[in-house]
Short mmCIF file of C-alpha atoms in Angstrom, two decimals:
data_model
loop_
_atom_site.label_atom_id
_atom_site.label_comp_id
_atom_site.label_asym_id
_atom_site.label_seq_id
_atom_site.Cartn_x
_atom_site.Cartn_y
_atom_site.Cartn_z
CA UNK A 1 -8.67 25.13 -27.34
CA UNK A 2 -6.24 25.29 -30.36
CA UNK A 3 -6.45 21.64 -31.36
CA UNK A 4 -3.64 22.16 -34.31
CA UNK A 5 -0.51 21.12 -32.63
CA UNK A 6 -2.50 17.95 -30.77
CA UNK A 7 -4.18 14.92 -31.41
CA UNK A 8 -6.47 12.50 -29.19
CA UNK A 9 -3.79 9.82 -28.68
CA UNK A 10 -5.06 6.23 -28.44
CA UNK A 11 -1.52 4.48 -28.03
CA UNK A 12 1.99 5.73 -26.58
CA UNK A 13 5.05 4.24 -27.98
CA UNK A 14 7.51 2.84 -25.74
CA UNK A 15 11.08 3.54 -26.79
CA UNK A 16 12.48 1.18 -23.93
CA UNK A 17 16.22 -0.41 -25.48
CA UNK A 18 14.79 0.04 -29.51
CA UNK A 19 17.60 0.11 -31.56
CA UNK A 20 19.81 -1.91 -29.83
CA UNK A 21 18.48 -5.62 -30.40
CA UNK A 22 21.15 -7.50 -28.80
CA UNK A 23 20.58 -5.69 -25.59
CA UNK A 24 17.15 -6.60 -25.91
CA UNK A 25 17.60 -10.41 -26.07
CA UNK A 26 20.25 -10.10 -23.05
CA UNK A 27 17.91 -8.19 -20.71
CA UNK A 28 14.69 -10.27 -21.76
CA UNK A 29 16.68 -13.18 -20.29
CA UNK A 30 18.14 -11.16 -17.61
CA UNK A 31 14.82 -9.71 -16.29
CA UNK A 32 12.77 -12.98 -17.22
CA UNK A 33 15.35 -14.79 -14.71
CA UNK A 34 14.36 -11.96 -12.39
CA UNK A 35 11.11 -12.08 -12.86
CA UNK A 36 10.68 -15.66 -11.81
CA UNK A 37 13.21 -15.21 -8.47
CA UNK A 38 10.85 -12.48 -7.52
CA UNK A 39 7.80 -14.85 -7.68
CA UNK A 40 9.23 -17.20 -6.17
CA UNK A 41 10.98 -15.96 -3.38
CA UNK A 42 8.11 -13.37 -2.72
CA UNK A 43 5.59 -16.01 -2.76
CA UNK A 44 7.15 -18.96 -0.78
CA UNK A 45 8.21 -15.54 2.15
CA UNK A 46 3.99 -15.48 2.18
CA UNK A 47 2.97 -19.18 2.36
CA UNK A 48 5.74 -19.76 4.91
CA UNK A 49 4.34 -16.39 6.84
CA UNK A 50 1.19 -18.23 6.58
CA UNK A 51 1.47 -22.00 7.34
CA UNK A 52 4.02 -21.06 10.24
CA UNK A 53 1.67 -20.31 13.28
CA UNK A 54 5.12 -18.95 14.76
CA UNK A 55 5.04 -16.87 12.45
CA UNK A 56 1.86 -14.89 12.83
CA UNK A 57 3.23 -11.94 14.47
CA UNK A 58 2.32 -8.22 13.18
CA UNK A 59 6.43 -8.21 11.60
CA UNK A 60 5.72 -11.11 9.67
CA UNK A 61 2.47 -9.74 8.45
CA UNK A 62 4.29 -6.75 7.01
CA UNK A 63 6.22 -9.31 5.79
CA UNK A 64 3.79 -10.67 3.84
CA UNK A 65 2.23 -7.41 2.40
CA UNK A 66 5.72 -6.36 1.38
CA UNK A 67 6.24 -9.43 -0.28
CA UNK A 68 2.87 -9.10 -2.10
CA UNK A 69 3.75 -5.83 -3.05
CA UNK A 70 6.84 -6.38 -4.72
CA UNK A 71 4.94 -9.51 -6.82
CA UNK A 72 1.83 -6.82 -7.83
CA UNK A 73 4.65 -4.10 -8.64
CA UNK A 74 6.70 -5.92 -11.03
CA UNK A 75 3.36 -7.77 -12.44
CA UNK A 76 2.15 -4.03 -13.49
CA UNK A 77 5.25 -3.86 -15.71
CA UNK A 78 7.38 -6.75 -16.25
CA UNK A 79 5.14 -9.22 -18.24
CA UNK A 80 4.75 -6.10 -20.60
CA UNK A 81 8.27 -4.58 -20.80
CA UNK A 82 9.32 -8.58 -21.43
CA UNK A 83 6.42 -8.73 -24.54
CA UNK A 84 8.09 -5.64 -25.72
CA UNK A 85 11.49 -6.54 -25.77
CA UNK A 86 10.89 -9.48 -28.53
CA UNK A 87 8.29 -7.26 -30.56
CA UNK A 88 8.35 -4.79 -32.98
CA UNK A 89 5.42 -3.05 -32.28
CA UNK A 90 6.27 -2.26 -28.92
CA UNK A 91 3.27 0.09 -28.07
CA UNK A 92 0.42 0.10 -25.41
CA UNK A 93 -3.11 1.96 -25.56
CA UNK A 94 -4.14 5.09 -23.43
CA UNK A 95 -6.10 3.00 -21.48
CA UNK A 96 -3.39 0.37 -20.55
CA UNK A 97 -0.94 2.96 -20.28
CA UNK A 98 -3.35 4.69 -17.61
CA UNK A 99 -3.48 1.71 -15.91
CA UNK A 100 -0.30 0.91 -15.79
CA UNK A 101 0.56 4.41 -14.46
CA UNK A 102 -2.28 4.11 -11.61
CA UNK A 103 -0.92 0.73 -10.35
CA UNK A 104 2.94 1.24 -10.43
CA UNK A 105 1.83 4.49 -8.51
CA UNK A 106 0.04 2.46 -6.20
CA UNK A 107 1.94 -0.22 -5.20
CA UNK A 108 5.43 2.01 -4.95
CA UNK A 109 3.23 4.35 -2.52
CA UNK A 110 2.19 1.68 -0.43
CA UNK A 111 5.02 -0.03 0.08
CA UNK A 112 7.03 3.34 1.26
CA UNK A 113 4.24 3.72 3.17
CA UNK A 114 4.27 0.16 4.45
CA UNK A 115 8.37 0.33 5.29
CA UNK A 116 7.35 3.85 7.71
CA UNK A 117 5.02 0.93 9.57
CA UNK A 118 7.19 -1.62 9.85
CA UNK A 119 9.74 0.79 11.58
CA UNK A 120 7.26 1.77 13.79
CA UNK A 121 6.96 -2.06 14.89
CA UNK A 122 10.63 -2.67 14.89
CA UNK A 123 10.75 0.49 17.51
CA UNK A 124 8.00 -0.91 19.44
CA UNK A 125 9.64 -4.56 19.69
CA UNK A 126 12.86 -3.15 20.89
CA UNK A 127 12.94 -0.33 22.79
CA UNK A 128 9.18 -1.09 24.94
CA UNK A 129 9.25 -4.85 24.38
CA UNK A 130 6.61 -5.68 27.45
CA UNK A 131 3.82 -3.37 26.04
CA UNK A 132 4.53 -4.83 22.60
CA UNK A 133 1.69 -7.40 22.97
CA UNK A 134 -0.29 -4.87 23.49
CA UNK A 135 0.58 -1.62 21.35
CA UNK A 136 0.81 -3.83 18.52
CA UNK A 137 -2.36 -6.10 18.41
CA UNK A 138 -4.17 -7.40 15.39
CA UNK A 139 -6.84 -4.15 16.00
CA UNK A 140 -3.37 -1.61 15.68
CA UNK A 141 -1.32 -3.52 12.77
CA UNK A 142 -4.07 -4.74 10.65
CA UNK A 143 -5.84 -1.18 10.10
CA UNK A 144 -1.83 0.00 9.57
CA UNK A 145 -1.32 -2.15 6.34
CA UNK A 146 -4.41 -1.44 5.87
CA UNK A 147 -4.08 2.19 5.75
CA UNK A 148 -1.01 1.49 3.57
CA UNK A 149 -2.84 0.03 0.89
CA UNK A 150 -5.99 2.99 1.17
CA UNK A 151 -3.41 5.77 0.86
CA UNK A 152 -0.91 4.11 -2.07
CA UNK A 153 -4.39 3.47 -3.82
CA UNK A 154 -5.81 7.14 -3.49
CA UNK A 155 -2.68 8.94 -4.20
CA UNK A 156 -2.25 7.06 -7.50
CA UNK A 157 -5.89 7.47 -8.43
CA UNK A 158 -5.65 11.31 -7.37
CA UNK A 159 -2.05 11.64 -9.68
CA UNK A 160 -3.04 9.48 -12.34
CA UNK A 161 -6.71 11.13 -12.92
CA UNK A 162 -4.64 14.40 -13.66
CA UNK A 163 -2.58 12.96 -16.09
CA UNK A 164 -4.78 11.35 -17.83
CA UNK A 165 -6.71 14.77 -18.21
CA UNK A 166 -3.84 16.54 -19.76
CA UNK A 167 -3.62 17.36 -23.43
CA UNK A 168 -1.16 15.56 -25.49
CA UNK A 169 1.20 16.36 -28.93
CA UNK A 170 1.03 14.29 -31.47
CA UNK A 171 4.71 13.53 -29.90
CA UNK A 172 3.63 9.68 -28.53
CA UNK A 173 7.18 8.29 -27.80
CA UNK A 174 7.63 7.51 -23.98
CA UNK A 175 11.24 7.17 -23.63
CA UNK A 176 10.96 4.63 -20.77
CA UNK A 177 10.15 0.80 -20.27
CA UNK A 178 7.07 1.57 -19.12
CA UNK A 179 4.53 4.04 -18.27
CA UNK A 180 6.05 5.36 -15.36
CA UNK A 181 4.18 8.35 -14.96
CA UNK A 182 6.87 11.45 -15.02
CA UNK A 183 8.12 9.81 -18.78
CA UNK A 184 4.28 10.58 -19.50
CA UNK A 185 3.70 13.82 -18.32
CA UNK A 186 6.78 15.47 -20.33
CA UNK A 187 4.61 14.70 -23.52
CA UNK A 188 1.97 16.76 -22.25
CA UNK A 189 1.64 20.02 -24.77
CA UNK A 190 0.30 22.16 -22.04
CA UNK A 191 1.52 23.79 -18.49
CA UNK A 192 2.59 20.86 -15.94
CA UNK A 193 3.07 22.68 -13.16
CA UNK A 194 0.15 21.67 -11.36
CA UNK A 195 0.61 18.26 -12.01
CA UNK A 196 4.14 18.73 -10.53
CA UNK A 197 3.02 20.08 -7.41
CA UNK A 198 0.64 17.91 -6.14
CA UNK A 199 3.17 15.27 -7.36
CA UNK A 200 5.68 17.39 -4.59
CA UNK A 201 3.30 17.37 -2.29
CA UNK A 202 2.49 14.18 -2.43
CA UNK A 203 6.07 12.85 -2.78
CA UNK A 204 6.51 14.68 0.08
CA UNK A 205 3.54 13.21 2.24
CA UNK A 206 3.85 9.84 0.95
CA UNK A 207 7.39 9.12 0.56
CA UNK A 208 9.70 11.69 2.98
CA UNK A 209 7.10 11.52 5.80
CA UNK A 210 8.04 7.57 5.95
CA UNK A 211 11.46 8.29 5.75
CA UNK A 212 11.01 10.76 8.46
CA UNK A 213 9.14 8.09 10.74
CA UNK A 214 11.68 5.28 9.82
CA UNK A 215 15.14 7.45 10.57
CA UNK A 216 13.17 8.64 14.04
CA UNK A 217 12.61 4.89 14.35
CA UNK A 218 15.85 3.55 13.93
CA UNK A 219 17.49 6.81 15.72
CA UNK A 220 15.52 5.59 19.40
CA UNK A 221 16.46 2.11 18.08
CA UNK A 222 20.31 2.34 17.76
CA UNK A 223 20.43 4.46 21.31
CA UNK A 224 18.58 1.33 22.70
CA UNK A 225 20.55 -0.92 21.41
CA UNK A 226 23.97 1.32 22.69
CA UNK A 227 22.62 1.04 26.24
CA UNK A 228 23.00 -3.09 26.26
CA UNK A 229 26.16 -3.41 28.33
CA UNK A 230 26.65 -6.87 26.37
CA UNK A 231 28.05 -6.93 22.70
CA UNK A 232 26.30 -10.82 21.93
CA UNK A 233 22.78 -8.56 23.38
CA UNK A 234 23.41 -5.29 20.68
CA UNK A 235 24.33 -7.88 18.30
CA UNK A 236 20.94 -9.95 18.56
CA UNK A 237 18.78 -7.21 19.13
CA UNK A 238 20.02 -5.43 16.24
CA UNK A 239 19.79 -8.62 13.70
CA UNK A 240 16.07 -8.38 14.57
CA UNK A 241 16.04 -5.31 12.09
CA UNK A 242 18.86 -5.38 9.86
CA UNK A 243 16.94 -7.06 7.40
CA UNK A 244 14.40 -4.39 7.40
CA UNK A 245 16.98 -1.85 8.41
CA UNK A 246 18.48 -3.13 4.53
CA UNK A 247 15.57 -3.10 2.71
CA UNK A 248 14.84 0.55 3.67
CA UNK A 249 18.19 1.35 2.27
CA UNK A 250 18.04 -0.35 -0.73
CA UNK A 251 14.28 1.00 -1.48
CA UNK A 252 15.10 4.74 -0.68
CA UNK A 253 18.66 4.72 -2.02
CA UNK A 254 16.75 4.22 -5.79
CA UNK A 255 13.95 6.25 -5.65
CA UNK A 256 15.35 9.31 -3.97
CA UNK A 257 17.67 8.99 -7.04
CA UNK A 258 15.20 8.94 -9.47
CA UNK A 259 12.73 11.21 -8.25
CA UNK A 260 13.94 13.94 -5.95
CA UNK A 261 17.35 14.77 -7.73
CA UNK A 262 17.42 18.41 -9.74
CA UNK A 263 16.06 18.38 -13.16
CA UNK A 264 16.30 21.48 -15.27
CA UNK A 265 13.78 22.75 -16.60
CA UNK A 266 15.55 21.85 -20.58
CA UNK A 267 16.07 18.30 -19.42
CA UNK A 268 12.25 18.03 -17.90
CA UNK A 269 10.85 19.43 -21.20
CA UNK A 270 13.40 17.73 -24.07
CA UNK A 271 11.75 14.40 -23.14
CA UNK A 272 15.22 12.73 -23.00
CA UNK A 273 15.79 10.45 -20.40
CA UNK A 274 19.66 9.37 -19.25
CA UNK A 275 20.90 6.42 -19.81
CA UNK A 276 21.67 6.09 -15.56
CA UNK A 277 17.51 7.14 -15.34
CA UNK A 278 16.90 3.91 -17.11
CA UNK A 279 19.46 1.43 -15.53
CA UNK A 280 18.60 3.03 -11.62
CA UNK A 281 14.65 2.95 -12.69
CA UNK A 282 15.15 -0.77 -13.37
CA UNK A 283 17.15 -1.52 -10.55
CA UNK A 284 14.91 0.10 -8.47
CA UNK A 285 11.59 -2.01 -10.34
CA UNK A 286 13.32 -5.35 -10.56
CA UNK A 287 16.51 -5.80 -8.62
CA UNK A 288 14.96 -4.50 -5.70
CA UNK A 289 12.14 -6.86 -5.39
CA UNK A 290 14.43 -9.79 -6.33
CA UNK A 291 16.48 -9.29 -3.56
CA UNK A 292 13.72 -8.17 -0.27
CA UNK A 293 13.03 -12.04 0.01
CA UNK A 294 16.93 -13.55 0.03
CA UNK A 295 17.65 -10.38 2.40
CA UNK A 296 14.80 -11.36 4.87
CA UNK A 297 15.80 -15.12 4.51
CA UNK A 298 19.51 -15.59 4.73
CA UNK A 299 19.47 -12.73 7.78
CA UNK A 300 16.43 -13.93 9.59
CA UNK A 301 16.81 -17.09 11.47
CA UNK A 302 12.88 -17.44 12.29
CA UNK A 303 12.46 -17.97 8.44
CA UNK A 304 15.21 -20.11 7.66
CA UNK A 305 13.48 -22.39 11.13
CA UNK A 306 10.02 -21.79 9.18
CA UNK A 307 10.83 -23.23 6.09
CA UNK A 308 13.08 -26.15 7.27
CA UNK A 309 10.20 -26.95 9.71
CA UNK A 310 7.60 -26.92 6.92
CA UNK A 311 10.19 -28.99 4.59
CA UNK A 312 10.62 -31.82 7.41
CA UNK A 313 6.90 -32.24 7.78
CA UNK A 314 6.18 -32.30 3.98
CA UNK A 315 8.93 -34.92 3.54
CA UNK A 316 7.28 -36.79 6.74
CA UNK A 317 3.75 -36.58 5.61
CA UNK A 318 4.84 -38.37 2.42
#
């Protein structure tokens, strides 16, 4: 192995907003603000989904491992990327860097994953509503998030193993806020086109398959909801998954953006990443979990009932 041109690296750079200081203040205020909606709304969606008994239904348990999700995704990043912004040695070992690859992989995995489940039960609920009970019991939708979590875990292990492997240059800048795992393998000084098809594969298992399953889903759904003769029956049957219906949007729009649009192969190999890259990876990391919880509460009526319920019998007990 010709060892002149490489180095064993033992920390990666992250380029992030350096140079520009003021915009570094601005969004270290901007995403802190974030940061603490998404904890908050995230984490009072679960202890509502929890302390509600009406509430225990297999939609409001996706609930609640979406929500968890989007807390463990940002946590991966955020605290980091927030350090960063107000230091000037704005690096992170091999070893974090590898982890922080393996668990941004494996959250955004599950959670596509996840959303391809809870279509399924929003299909289910509406269009055969009197096997619902039964098709989905605690013994179908526990082993489905379940399953969620098994396969956004061994894809990232699987991905992030094989980067981790590669041989680097003694080019260490990741021009990125984080170690999102593409911005690391284009510093690879050696052939990553293996790496880049079992990430296609994978991309396509993992994140089109879902897709797949959700636009079937909501296709059978919206020809469902077409055959209620009454507009006030479309209307409520369809505000049972708007919110979800939403989400999906949201989720998809953002990462179909930044990882299935054409790259060339100067662009993949220059290291450079857009300035749109950055602003729609961001959006997709932090706006996006900031707004699944004020989506699922201000256009769901059983969690607005939830939480007022739970706020009248706190204010009662004392």
């Amino acid at each position: 192995m010709e060892w002149d041109n490489q180095t064993i690296l033992v920390e990666f750079f992250l380029k992030g907003l350096s140079g520009y200081p003021r915009l570094e203040l601005l969004f270290f205020v901007l995403i802190l603000i974030m940061y603490v909606v998404i904890l908050l709304g995230n984490g009072t969606l679960i202890l509502i989904s929890i302390l509600d008994s009406h509430l225990h239904t297999p939609m409001y348990f996706f609930l609640g491992n979406l929500s968890f999700l989007d807390i463990s995704y940002t946590t991966t990043s955020i605290p980091s990327t927030l350090v960063s912004f107000l230091s000037e040695r704005k690096t992170i070992s091999f070893t974090g860097c590898a982890v922080q690859m393996f668990l941004g992989l494996a959250m955004g995995t599950t959670e596509c994953v996840l959303l391809g489940m809870m279509a399924v039960d929003r299909y289910v609920a509406i269009c055969n509503p009197l096997r619902y009970p039964v098709i989905m019991s605690k013994e179908s939708y526990v082993p489905m998030a379940a399953g969620s979590w098994i396969i956004g875990v061994v894809n990232s292990a699987v991905q992030t193993v094989f980067v981790v492997q590669l041989p680097f240059c003694r080019n260490n800048v990741i021009n990125h806020f984080s170690c999102e795992i593409l911005a690391v393998m284009k510093l690879a000084c050696a052939d990553i086109s293996g790496n880049e098809f079992i990430m296609l594969v994978a991309t396509t298992l993992f994140i089109l398959t879902p897709l797949l399953l959700i636009i079937v889903s909501y296709t059978l759904i919206i020809v469902s909801i077409l055959k209620i003769r009454s507009s006030e029956g479309r209307s409520k049957v369809f505000s049972t998954c708007s919110a979800h219906l939403t989400v999906v949007i949201i989720f998809y729009g953002t990462i179909l953006f930044v990882y299935m649009k054409p790259k060339s192969k100067e662009k993949l190999n220059s290291g450079d990443m857009d300035a749109t890259d950055k602003l729609i990876s961001m959006f997709y990391g932090v706006v996006t979990p900031m707004v699944n919880p004020l989506i699922y509460s201000l256009r769901n009526k059983d969690v607005k009932e939830a939480a007022k319920h739970l706020l009248r019998r706190k204010v009662f007990n004392k």
